[in-house]
C-alpha atoms as a PDB file:
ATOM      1  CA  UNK A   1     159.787  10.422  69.663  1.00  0.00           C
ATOM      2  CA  UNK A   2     157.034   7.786  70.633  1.00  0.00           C
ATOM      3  CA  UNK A   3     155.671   7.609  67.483  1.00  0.00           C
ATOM      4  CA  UNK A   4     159.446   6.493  66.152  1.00  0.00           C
ATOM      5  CA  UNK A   5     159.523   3.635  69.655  1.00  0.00           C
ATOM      6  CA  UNK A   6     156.145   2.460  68.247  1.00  0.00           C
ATOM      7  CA  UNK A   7     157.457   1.999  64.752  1.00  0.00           C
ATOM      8  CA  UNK A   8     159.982   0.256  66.047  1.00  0.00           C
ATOM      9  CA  UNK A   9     158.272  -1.886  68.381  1.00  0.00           C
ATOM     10  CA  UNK A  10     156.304  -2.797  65.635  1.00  0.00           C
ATOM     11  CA  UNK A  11     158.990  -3.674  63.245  1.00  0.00           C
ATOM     12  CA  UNK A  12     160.518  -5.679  66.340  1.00  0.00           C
ATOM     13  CA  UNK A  13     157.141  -7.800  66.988  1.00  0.00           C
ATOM     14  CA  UNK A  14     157.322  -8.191  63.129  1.00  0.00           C
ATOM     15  CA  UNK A  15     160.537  -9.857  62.817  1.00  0.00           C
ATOM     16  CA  UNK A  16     160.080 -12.135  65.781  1.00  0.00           C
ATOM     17  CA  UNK A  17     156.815 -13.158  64.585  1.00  0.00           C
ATOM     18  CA  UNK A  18     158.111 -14.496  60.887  1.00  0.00           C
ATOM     19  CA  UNK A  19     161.202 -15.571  63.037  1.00  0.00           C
ATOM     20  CA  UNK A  20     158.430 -17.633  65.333  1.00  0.00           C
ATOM     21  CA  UNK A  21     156.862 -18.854  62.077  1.00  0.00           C
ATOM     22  CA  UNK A  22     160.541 -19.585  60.359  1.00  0.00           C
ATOM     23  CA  UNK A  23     161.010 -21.902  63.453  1.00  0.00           C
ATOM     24  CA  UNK A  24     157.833 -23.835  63.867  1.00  0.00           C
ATOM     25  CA  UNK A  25     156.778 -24.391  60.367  1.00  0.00           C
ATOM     26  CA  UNK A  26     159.729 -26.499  58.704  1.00  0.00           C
ATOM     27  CA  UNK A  27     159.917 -30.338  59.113  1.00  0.00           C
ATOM     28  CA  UNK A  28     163.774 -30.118  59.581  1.00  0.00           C
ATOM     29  CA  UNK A  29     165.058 -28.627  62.898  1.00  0.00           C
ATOM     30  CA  UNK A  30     166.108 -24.679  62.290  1.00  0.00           C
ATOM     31  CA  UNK A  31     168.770 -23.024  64.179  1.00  0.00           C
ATOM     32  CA  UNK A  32     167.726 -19.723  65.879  1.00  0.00           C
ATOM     33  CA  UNK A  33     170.267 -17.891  63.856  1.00  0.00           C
ATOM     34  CA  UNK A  34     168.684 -19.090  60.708  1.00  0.00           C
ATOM     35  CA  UNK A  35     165.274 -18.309  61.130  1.00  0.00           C
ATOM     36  CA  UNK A  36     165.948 -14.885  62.606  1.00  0.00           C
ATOM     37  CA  UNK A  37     167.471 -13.759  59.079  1.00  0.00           C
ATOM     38  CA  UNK A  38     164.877 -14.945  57.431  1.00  0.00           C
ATOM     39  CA  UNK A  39     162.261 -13.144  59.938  1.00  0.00           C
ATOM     40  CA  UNK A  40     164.125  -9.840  59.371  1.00  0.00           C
ATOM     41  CA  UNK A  41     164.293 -10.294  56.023  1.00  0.00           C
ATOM     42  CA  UNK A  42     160.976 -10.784  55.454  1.00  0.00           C
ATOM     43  CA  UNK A  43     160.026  -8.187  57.893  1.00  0.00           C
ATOM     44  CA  UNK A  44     161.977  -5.764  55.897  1.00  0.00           C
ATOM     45  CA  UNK A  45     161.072  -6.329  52.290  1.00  0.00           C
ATOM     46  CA  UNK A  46     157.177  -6.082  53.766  1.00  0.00           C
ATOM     47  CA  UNK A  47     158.235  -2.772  55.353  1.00  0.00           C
ATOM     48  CA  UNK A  48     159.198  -1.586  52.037  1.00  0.00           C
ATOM     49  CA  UNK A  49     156.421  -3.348  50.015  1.00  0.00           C
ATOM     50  CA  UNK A  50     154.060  -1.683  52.322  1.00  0.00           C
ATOM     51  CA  UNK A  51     155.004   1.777  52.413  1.00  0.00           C
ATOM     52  CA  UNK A  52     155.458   1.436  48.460  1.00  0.00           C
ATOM     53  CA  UNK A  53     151.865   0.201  48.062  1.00  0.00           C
ATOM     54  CA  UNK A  54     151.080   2.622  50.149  1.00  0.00           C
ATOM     55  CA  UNK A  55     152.496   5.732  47.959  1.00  0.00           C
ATOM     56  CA  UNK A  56     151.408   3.574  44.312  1.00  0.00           C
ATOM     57  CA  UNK A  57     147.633   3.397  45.830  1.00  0.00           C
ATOM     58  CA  UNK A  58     147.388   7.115  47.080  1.00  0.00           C
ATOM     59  CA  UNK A  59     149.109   8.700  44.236  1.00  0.00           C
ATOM     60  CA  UNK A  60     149.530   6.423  40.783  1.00  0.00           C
ATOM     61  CA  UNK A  61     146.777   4.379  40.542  1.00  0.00           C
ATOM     62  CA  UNK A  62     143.186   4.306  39.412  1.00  0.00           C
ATOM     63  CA  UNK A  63     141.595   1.358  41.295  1.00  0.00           C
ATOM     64  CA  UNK A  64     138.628   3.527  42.217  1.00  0.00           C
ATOM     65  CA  UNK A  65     137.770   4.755  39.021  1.00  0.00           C
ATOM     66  CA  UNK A  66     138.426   0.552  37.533  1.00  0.00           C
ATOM     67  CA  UNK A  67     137.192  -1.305  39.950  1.00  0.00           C
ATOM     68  CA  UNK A  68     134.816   1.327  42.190  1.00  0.00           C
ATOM     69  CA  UNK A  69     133.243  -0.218  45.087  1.00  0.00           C
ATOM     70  CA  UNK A  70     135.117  -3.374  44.602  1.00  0.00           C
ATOM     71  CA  UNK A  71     138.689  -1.233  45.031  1.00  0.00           C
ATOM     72  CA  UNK A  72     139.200  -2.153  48.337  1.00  0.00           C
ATOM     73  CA  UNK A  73     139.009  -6.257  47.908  1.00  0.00           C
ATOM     74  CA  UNK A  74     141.341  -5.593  44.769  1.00  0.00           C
ATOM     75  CA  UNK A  75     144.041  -3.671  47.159  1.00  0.00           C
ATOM     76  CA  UNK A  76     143.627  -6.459  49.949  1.00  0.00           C
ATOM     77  CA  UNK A  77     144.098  -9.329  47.484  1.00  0.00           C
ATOM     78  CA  UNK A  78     147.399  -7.690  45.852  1.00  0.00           C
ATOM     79  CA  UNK A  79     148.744  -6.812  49.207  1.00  0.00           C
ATOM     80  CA  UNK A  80     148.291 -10.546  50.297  1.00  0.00           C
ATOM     81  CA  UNK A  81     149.374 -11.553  47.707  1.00  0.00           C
ATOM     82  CA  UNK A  82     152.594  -9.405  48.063  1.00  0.00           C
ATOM     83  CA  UNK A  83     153.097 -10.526  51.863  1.00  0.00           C
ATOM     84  CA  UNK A  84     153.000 -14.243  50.683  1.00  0.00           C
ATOM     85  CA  UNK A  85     155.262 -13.714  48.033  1.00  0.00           C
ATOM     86  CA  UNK A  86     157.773 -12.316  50.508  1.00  0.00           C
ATOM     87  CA  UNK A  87     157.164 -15.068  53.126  1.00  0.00           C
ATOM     88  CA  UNK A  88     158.183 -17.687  50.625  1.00  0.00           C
ATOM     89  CA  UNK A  89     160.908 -15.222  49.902  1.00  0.00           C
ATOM     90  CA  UNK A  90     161.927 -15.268  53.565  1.00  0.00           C
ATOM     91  CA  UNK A  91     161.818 -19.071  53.507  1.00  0.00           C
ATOM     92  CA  UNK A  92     164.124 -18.890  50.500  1.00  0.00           C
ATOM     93  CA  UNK A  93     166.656 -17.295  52.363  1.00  0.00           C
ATOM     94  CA  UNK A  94     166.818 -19.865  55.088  1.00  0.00           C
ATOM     95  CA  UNK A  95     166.137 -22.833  52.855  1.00  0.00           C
ATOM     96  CA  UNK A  96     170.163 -23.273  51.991  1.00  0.00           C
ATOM     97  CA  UNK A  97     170.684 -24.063  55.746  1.00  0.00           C
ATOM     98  CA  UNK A  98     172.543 -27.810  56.677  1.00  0.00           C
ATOM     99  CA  UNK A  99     169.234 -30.057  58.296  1.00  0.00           C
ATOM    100  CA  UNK A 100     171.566 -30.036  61.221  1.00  0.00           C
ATOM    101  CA  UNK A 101     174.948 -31.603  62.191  1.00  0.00           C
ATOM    102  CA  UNK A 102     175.977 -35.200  61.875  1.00  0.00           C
ATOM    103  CA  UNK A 103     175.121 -37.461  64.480  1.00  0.00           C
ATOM    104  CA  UNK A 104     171.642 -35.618  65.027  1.00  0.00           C
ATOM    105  CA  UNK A 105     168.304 -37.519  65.078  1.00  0.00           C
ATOM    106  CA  UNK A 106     165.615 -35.708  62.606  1.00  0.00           C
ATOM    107  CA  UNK A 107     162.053 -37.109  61.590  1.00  0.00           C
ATOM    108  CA  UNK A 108     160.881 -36.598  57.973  1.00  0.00           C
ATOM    109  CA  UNK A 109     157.047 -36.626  57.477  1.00  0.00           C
ATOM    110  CA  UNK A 110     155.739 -37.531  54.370  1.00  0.00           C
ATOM    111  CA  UNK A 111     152.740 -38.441  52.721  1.00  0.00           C
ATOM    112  CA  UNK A 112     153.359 -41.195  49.873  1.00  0.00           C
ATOM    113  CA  UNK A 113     150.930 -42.831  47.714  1.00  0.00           C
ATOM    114  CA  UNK A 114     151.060 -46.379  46.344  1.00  0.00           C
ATOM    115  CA  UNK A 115     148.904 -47.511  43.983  1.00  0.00           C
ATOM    116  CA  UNK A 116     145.110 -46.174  45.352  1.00  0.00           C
ATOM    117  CA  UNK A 117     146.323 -45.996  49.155  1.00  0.00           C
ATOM    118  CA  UNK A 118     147.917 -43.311  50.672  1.00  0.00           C
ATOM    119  CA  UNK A 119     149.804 -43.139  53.966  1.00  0.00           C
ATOM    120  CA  UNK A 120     151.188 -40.464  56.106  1.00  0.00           C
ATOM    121  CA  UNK A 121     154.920 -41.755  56.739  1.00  0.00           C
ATOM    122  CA  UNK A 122     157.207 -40.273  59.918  1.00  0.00           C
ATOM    123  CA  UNK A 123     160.454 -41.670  59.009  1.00  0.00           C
ATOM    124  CA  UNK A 124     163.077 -41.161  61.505  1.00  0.00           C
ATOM    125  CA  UNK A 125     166.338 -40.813  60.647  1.00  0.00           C
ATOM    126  CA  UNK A 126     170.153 -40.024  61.646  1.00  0.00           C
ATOM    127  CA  UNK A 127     172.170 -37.514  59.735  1.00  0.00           C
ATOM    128  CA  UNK A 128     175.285 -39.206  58.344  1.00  0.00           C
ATOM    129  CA  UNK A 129     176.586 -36.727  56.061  1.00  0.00           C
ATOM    130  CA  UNK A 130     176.485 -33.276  55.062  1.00  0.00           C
ATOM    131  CA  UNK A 131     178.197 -32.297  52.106  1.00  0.00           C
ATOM    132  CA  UNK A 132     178.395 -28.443  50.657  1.00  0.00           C
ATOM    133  CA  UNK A 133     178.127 -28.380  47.127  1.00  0.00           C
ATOM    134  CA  UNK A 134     178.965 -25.498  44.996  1.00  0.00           C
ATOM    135  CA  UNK A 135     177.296 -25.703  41.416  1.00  0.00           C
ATOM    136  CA  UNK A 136     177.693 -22.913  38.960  1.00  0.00           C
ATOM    137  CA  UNK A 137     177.626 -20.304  42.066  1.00  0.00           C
ATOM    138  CA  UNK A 138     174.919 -21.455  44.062  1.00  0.00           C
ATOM    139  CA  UNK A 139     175.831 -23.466  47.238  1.00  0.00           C
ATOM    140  CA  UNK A 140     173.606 -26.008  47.773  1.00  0.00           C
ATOM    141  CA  UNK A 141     173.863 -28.972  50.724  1.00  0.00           C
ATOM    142  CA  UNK A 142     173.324 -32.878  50.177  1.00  0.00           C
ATOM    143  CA  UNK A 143     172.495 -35.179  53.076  1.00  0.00           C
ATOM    144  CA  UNK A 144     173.015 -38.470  53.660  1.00  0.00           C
ATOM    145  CA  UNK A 145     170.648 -40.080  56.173  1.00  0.00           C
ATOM    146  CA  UNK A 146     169.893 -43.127  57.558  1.00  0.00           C
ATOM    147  CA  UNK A 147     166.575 -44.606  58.203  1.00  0.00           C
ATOM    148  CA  UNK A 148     165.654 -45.909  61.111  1.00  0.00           C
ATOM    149  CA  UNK A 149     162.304 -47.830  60.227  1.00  0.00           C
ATOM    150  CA  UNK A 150     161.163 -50.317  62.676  1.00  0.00           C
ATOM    151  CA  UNK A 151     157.165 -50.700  61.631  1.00  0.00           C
ATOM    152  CA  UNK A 152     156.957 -53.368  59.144  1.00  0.00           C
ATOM    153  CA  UNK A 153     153.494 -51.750  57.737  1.00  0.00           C
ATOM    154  CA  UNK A 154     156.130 -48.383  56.891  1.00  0.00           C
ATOM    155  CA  UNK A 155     158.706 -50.171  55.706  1.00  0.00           C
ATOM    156  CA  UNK A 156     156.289 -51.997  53.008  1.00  0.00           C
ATOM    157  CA  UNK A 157     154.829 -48.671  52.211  1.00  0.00           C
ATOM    158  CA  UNK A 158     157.798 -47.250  51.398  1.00  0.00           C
ATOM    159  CA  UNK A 159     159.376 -50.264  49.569  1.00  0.00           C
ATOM    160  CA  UNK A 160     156.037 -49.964  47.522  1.00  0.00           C
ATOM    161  CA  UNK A 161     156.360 -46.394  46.682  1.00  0.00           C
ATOM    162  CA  UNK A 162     159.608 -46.864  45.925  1.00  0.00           C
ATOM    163  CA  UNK A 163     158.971 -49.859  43.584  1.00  0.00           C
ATOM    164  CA  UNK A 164     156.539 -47.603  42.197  1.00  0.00           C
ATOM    165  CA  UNK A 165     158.852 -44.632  40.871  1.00  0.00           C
ATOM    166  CA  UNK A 166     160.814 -47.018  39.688  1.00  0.00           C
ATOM    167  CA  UNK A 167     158.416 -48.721  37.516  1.00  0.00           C
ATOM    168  CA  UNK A 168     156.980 -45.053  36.603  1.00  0.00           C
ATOM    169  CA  UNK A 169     160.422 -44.224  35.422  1.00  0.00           C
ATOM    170  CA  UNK A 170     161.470 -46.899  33.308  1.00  0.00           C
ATOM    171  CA  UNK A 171     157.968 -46.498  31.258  1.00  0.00           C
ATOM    172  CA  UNK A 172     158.940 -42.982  30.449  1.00  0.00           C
END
């Protein structure tokens, strides 16, 4: 019966860890909610991923006999790259969330380039509108926002970059 708690616990620690990571790591402002279903998703697909790697490498496959000494940086390298594969899959999950509600303050950080120069813009904003969009079966949301620049040196860089694209896309 311990062993079962300790599976559990683990799988618990799991989930709030990618829910941790789900909260922290996006520029936009996450709601709890949110980020826990993408933490238990993710925590669940590497559950099964793992205990299916686990089985393919003990009974199917021939790593040892391919790669020999090497076999064990081979099944380290495919099980990262399984676990990042699922974290962006977790992300996924989460990534058709609103930014927030309108009337909230959010801060978009970007790095833009104009010309040879580049500069590392934090742009804050006000969310004006959020509109749900429903195109051929996948929901997607639009913002509107409303920048609230007050450095002259930002507002020039982005007037530049924007200047820029537009140049870049006419010549195409």
């Amino acid at each position: 019966a311990s062993a079962q708690v300790l599976y559990g616990l683990g799988i618990l620690g799991m989930v709030l860890m990618l829910t941790a990571f789900y909260l922290v790591m996006p520029v936009g402002r996450i709601a709890l909610r949110h980020a826990l279903v993408g933490g238990l998703t993710a925590a669940l697909l590497w559950e099964l991923t793992r205990h299916l790697l686990v089985w393919y490498f003990s009974t199917l496959s021939l790593v040892n006999v391919v790669y020999g000494s090497l076999a064990s940086a081979v099944v380290v390298l495919l099980s990262f790259e399984a676990a990042a594969l699922i974290l962006l899959f977790g992300a996924q999950v989460i990534a058709d969330q609103p930014l927030g509600d309108v009337g909230e303050r959010l801060q978009l950080n970007c790095l833009i380039k104009v010309g040879t120069s580049e500069k590392l813009l934090a742009i804050p904003a006000l969310l004006r509108n959020v509109h749900l969009e429903d195109e051929s079966g996948s929901e997607s949301y639009s913002h509107g926002l409303e920048f609230e620049l007050t450095d002259q040196q930002d507002i020039f860089a982005l007037h530049g970059f924007v200047y820029e694209q537009i140049v870049k896309l006419q010549s195409d």
